[in-house]
CSV table of C-alpha atoms in Angstrom, one decimal:
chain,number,residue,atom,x,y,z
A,1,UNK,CA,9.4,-5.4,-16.4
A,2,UNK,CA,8.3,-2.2,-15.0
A,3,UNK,CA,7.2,-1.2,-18.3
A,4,UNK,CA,3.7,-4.1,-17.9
A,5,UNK,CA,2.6,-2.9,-14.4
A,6,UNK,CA,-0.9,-2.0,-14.0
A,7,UNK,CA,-1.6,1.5,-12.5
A,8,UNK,CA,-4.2,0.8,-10.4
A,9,UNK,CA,-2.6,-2.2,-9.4
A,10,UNK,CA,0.4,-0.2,-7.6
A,11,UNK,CA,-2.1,2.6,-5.9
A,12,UNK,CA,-4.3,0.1,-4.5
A,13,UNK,CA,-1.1,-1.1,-3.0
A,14,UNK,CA,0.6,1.3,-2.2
A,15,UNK,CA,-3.0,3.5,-0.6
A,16,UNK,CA,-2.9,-0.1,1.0
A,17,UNK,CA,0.7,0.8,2.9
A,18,UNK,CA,0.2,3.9,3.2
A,19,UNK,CA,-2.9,3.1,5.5
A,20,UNK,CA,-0.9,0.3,7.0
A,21,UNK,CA,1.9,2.6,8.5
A,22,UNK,CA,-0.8,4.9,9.6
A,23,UNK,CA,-2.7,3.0,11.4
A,24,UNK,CA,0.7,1.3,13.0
A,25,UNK,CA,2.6,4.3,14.1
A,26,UNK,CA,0.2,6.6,16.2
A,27,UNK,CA,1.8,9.2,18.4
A,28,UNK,CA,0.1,7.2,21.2
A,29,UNK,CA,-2.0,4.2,21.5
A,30,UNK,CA,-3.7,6.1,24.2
A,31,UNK,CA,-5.3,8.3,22.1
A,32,UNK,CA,-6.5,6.9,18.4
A,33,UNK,CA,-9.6,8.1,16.6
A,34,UNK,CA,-11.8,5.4,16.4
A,35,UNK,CA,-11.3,5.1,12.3
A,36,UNK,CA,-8.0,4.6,12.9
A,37,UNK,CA,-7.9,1.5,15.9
A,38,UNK,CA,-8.9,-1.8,15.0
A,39,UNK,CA,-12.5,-3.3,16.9
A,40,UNK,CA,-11.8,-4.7,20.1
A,41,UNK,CA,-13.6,-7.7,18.9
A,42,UNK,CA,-16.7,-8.5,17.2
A,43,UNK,CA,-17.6,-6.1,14.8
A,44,UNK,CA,-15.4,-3.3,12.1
A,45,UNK,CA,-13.9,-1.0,11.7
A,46,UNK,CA,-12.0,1.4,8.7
A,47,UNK,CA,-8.6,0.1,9.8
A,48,UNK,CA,-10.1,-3.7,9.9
A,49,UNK,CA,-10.2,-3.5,6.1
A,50,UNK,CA,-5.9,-2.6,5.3
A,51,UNK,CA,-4.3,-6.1,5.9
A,52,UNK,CA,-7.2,-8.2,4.0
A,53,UNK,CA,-6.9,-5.3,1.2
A,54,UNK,CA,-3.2,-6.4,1.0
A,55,UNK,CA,-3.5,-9.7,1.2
A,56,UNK,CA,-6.5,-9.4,-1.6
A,57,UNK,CA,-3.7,-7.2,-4.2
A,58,UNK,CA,-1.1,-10.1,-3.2
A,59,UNK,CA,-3.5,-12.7,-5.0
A,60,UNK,CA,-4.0,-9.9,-8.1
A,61,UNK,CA,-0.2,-9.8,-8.1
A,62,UNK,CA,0.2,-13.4,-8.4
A,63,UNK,CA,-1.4,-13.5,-11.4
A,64,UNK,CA,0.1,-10.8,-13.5
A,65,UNK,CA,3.1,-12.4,-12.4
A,66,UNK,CA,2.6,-15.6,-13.2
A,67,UNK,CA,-0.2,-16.3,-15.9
A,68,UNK,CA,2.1,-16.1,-18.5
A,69,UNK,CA,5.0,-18.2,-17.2
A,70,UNK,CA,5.1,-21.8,-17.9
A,71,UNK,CA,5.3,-23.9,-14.6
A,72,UNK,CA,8.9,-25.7,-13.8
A,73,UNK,CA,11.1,-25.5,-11.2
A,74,UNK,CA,12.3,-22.1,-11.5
A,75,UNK,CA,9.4,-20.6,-10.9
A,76,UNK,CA,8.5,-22.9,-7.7
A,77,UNK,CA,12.2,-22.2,-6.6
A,78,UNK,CA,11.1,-18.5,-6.9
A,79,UNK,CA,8.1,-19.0,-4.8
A,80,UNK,CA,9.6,-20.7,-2.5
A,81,UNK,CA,12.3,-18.2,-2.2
A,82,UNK,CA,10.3,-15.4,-1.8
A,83,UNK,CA,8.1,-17.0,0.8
A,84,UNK,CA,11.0,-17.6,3.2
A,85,UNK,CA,12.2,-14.6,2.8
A,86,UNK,CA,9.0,-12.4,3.6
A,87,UNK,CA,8.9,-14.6,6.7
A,88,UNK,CA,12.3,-14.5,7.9
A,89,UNK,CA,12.3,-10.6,7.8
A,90,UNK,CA,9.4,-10.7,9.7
A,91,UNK,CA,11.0,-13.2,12.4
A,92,UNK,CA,14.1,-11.1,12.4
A,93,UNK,CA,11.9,-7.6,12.5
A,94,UNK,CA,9.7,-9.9,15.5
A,95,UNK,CA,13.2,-11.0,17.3
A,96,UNK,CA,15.6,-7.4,16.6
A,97,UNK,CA,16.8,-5.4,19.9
A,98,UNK,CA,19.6,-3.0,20.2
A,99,UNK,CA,21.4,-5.3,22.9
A,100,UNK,CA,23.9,-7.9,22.8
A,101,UNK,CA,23.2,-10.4,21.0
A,102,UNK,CA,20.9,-8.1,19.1
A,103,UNK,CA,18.2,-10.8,19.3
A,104,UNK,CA,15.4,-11.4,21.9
A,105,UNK,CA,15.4,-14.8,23.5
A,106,UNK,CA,14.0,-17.7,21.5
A,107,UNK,CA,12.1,-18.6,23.9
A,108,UNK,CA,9.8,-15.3,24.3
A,109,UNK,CA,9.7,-14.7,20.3
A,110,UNK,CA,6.7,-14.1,18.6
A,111,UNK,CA,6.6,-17.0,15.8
A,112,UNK,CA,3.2,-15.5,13.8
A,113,UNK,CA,3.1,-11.6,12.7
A,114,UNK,CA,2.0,-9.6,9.3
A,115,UNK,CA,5.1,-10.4,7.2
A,116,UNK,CA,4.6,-13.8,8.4
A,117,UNK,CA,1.0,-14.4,7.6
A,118,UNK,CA,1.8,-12.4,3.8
A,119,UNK,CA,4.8,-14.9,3.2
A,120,UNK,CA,2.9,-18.2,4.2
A,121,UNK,CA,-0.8,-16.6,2.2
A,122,UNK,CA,1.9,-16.2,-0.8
A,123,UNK,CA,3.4,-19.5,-0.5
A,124,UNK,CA,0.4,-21.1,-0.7
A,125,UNK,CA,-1.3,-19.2,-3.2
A,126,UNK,CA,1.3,-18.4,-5.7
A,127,UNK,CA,1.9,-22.2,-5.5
A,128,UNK,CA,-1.8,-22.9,-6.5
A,129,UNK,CA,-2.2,-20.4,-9.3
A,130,UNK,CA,1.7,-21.8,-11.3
A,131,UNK,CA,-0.2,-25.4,-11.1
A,132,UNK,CA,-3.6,-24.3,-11.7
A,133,UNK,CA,-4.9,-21.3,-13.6
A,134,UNK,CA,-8.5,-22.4,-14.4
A,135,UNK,CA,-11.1,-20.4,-12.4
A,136,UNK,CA,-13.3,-22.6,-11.5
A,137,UNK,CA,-11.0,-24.3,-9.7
A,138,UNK,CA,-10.5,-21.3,-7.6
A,139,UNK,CA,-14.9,-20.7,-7.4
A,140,UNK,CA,-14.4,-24.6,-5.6
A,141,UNK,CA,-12.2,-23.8,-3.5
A,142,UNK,CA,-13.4,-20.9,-2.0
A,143,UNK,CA,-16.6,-21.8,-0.1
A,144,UNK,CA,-15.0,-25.4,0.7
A,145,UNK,CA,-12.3,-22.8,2.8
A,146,UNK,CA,-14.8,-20.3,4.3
A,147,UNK,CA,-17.6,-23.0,4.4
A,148,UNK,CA,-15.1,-25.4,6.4
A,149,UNK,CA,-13.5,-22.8,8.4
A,150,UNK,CA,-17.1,-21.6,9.6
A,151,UNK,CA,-18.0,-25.3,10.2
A,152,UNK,CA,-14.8,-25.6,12.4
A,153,UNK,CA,-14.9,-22.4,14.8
A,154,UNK,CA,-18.8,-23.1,15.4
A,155,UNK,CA,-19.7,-26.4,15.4
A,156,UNK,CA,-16.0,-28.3,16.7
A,157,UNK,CA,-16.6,-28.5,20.6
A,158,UNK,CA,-14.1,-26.9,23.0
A,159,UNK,CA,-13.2,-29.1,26.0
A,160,UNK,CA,-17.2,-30.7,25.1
A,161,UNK,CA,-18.5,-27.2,25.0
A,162,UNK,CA,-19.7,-25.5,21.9
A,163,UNK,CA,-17.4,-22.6,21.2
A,164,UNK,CA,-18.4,-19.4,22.7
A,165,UNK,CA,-16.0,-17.4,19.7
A,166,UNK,CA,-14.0,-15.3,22.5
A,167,UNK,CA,-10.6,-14.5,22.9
A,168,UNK,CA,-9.9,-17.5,24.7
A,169,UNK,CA,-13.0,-19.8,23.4
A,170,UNK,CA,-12.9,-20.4,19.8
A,171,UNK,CA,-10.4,-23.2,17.7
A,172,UNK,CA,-8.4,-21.1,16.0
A,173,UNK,CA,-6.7,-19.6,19.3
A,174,UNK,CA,-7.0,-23.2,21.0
A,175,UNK,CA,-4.5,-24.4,18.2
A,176,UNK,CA,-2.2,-21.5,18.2
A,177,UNK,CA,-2.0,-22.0,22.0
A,178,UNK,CA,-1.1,-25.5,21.6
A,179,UNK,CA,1.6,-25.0,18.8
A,180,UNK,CA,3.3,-21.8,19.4
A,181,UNK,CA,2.5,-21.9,23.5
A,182,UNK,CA,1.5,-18.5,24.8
A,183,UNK,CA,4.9,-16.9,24.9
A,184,UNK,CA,5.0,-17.2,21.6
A,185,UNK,CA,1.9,-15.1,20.6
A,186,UNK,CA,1.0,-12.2,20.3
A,187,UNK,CA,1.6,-9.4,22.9
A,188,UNK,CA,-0.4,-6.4,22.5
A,189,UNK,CA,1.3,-2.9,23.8
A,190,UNK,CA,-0.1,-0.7,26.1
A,191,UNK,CA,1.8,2.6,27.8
A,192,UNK,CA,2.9,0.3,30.7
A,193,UNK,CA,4.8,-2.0,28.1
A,194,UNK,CA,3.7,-5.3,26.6
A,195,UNK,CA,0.8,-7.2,27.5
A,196,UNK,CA,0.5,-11.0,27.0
A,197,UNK,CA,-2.3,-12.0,24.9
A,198,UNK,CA,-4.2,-15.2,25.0
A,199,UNK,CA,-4.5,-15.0,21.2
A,200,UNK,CA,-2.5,-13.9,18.2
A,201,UNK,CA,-4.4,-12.3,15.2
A,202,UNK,CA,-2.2,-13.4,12.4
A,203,UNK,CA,-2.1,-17.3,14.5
A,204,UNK,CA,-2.2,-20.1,12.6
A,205,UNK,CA,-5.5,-21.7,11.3
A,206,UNK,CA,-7.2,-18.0,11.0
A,207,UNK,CA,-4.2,-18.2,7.9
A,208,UNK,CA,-6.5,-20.4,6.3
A,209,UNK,CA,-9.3,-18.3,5.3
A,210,UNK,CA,-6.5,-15.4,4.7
A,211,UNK,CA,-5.7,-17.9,1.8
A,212,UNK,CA,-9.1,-17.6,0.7
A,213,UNK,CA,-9.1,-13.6,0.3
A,214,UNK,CA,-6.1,-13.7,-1.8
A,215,UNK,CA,-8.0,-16.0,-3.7
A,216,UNK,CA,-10.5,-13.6,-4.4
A,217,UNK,CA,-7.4,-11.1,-5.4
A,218,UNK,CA,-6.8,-13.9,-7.7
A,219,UNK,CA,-10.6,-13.6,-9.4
A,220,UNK,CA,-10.0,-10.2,-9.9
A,221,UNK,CA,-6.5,-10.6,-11.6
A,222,UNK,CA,-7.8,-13.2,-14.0
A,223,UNK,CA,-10.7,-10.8,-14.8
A,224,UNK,CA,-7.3,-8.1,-15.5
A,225,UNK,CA,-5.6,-10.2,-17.8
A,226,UNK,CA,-8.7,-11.5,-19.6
A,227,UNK,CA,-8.5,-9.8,-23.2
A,228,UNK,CA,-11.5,-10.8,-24.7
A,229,UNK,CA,-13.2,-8.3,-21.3
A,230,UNK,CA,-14.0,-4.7,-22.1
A,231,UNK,CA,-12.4,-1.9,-19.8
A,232,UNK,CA,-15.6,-0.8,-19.2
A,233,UNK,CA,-17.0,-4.0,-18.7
A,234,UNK,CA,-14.3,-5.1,-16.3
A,235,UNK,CA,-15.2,-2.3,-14.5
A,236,UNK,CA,-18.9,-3.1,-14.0
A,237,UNK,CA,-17.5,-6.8,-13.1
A,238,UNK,CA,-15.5,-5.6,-10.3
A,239,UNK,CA,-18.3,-3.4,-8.9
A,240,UNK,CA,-21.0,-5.8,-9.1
A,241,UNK,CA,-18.7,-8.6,-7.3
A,242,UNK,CA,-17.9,-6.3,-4.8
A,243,UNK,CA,-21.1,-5.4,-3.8
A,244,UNK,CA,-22.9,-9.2,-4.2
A,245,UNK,CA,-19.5,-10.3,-1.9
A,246,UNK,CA,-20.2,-7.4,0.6
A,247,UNK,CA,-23.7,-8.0,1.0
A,248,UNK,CA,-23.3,-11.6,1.4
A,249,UNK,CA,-20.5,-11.0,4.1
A,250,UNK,CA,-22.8,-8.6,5.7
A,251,UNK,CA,-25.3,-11.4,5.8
A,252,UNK,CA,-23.5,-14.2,7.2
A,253,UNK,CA,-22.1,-11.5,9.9
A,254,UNK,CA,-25.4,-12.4,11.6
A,255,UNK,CA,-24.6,-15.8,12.4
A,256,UNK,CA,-20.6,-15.8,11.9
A,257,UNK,CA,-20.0,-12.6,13.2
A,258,UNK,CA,-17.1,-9.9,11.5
A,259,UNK,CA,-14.1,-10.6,13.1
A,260,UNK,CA,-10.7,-9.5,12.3
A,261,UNK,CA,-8.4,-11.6,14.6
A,262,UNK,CA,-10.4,-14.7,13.8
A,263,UNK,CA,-10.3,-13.8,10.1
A,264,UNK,CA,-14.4,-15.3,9.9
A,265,UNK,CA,-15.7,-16.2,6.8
A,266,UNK,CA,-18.4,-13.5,7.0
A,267,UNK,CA,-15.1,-10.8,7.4
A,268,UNK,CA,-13.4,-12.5,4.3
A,269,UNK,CA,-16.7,-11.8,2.0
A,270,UNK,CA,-17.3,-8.7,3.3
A,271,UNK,CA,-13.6,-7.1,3.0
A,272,UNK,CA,-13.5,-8.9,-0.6
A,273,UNK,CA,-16.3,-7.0,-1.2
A,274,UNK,CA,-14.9,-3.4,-0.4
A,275,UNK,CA,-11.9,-4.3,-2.1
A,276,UNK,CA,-13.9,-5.2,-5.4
A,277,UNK,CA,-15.4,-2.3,-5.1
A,278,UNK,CA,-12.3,0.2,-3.8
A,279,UNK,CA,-10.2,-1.2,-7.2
A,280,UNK,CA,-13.1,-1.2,-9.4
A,281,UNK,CA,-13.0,2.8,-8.8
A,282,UNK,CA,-9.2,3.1,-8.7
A,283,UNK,CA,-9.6,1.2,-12.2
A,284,UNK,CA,-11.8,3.6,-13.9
A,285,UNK,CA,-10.1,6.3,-12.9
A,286,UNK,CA,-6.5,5.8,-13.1
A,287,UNK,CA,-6.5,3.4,-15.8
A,288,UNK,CA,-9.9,3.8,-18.4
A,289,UNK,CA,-10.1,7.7,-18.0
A,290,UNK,CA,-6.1,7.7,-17.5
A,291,UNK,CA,-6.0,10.5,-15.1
A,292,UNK,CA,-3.2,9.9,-12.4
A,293,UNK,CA,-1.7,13.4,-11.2
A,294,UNK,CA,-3.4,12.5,-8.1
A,295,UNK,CA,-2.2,9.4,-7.5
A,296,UNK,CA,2.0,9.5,-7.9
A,297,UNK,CA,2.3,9.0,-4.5
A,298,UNK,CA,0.6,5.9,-3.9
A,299,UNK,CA,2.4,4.5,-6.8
A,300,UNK,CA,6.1,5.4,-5.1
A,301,UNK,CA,4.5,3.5,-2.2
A,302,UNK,CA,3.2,0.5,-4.3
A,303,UNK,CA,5.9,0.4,-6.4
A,304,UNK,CA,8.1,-0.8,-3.2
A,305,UNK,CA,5.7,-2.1,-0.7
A,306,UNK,CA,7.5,-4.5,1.1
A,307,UNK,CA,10.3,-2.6,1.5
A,308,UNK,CA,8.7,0.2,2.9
A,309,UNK,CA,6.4,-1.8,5.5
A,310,UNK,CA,9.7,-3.3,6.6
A,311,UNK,CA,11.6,0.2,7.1
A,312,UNK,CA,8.6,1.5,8.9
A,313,UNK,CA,8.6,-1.6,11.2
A,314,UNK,CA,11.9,-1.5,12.0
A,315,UNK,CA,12.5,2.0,12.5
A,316,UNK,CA,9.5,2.5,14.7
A,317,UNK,CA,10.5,-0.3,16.3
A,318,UNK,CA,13.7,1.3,17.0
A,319,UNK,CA,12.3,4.8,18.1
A,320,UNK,CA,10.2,2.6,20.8
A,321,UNK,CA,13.8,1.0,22.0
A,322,UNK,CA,16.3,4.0,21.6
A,323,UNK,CA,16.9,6.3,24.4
A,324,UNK,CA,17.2,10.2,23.0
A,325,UNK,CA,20.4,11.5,24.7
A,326,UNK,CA,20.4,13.1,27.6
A,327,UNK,CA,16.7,12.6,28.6
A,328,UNK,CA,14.4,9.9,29.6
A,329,UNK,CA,12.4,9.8,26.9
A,330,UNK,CA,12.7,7.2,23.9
A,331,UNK,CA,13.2,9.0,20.5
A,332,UNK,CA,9.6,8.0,19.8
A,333,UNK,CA,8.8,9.8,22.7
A,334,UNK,CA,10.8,12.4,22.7
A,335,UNK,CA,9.4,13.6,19.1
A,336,UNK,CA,6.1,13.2,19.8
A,337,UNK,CA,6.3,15.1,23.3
A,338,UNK,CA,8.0,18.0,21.8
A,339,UNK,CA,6.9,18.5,18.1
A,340,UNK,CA,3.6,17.5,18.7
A,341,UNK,CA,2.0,17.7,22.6
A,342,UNK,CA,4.1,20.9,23.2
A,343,UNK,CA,2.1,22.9,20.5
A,344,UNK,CA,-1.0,21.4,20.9
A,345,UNK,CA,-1.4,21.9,24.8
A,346,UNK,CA,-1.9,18.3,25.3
A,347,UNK,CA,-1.8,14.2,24.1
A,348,UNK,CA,-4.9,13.8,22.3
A,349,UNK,CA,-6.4,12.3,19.0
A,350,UNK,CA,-5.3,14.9,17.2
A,351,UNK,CA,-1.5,15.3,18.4
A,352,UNK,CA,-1.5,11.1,18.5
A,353,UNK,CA,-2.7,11.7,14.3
A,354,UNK,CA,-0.9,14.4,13.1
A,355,UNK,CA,2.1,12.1,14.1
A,356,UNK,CA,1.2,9.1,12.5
A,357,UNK,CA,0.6,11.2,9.4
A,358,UNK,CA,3.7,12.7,9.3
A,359,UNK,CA,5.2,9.5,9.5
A,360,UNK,CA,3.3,8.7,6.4
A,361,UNK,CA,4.5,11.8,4.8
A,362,UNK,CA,8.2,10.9,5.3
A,363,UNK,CA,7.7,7.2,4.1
A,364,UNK,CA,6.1,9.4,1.0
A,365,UNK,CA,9.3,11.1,0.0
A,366,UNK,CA,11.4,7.5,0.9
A,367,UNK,CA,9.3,6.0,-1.5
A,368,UNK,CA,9.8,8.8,-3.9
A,369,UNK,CA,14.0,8.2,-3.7
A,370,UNK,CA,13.6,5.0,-4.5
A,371,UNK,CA,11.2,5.3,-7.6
A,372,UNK,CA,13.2,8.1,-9.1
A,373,UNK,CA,16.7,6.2,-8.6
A,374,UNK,CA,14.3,3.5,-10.0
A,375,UNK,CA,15.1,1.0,-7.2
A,376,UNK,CA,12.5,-1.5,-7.2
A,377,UNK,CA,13.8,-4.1,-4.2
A,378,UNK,CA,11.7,-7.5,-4.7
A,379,UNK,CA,12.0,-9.9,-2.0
């Protein structure tokens, strides 16, 4: 019931969104402050740290949700059910035009993506925390995952070569290559169109260590529900994890480097780390000192999160396709030319954020609708 959701819970989430559509709806890719655009590679960046943050509150989720409930087949039907749907909207999001038949061809669709990855890091998670609850189950199972999936992208030879851990050298795109084929994949958009990729960031073995940072959500959530824990020691918990996992990430960066696309071990520790640390604040604040005026927004976002991400995919993804009447422009286009080039003189960063923001701002007040009709849509 609405009535036992944690606070902090639904700001981390919804901040999480809210940074999400901000980041994925720029007035033009041409122009992004760095902050705001993933690294090209190797290294991080601010925008690096949404989708692991998600995927971390995901595993927190789980367990509010489910350490109570006694394991049977309803709740593995649920799991299961809520799995496939997360991953069919994204397929259906993936394959969606606005021409007969209303559905790319097959044979160019893009099987992995966001929704995707959440559905399949849920499946498997939710599905390990209704069997097992114990946490040291969980403190095994995480360094066998990052541990293995370090000893597999570096030390598993590529066509008898050591893997170099580029685009196009490393396992986890080899695989994804050889089960989804390259028109499957990921394309990557540019102001000409769509470029094919020779990789896809949400492919298939980088889901592995994804697993493991929902895991670590699931630490933290076991650390929530743990009575015999002081607030104010819970707090001092998740700050001290955060930084012990964010140093350790920043140390193993030296010889597994930080990479988002690849998902390394080293960028699972270190965003685990910041997200420790991010809800260890949120926490204190919103929930031990009880002061939330500032945060009503984030929790109209948190309180409907997949819904949300799903209505800003889709309708972006229809401004991109629509033609405005009477003019060449799309509707995306046409917007940001004249509300937001016009009166600045020019596309730049600035013109290319104020309209990502004010996407934000309008996904605010959907979110709002929804709370105060108190429509809560669970997948």
């Amino acid at each position: 019931m609405k009535s036992n959701r944690i606070t902090s819970v639904d700001i981390f989430r919804g901040m999480t969104i809210a940074f999400m559509i901000l980041v994925n709806t720029p007035g033009t890719w041409s122009h992004i402050y760095w902050p705001l655009d993933h690294a090209k590679w190797n290294g991080i960046t601010p925008t690096d740290w949404i989708f692991p943050f998600f995927l971390f509150i995901v595993g927190t989720s789980i367990v509010l949700a489910y350490h109570k409930k006694k394991t049977d087949a309803k709740v593995y039907k649920k799991i299961i059910t809520r799995s496939f749907k997360i991953i069919l909207i994204g397929l259906l999001l993936a394959g969606f035009n606005y021409h007969f038949p209303f559905f790319k061809n097959i044979s160019h669709l893009r099987f992995p993506g966001v929704l995707q990855r959440i559905g399949v890091v849920f499946f498997v998670t939710a599905l390990l925390f209704a069997k097992i609850k114990n946490w040291k189950f969980y403190l095994i199972i995480l360094p066998v995952i990052l541990l293995g999936y370090w000893y597999a992208m570096t030390q598993i030879n590529i066509n008898g070569e050591k893997p170099k851990l580029t685009k196009t050298n490393n396992l986890a795109s080899v695989i994804d290559r050889a089960v989804f084929g390259k028109n499957h994949m990921w394309k990557h958009y540019e102001e000409t169109g769509y470029v094919q990729g020779d990789y896809d960031p949400e492919g298939l073995f980088s889901t592995l260590p994804a697993i493991a940072t929902s895991i670590l959500g699931i630490f933290l959530g076991l650390i929530l529900v743990n009575t015999r824990i002081s607030p104010y020691t819970k707090t001092i918990m998740f700050l001290a994890i955060g930084l012990i996992l964010f140093l350790l990430g920043l140390f193993w960066s030296h010889y597994f480097p930080l990479n988002k696309r690849l998902w390394t071990s080293s960028y699972v520790l270190y965003t685990g780390g910041l997200a420790f640390f991010f809800y260890g604040i949120i926490y204190f604040i919103a929930d031990i000192l009880n002061y939330k005026k500032w945060s009503s927004i984030f929790i109209y976002l948190g309180s409907n999160a997949i819904l949300i991400f799903t209505l800003s995919v889709f309708i972006a993804k229809s401004f991109y396709l629509l033609k405005m009447p009477g003019t060449k422009h799309t509707i995306h286009g046409w917007i940001y030319h004249n509300l937001y080039v016009v009166p600045l003189g020019s596309s730049n960063e600035l013109s290319s954020f104020l309209y990502a923001l004010s996407v934000v701002v309008f996904y605010i007040f959907v979110a709002w609708w929804f709370y105060r009709k108190k429509i809560f849509v669970k997948v």
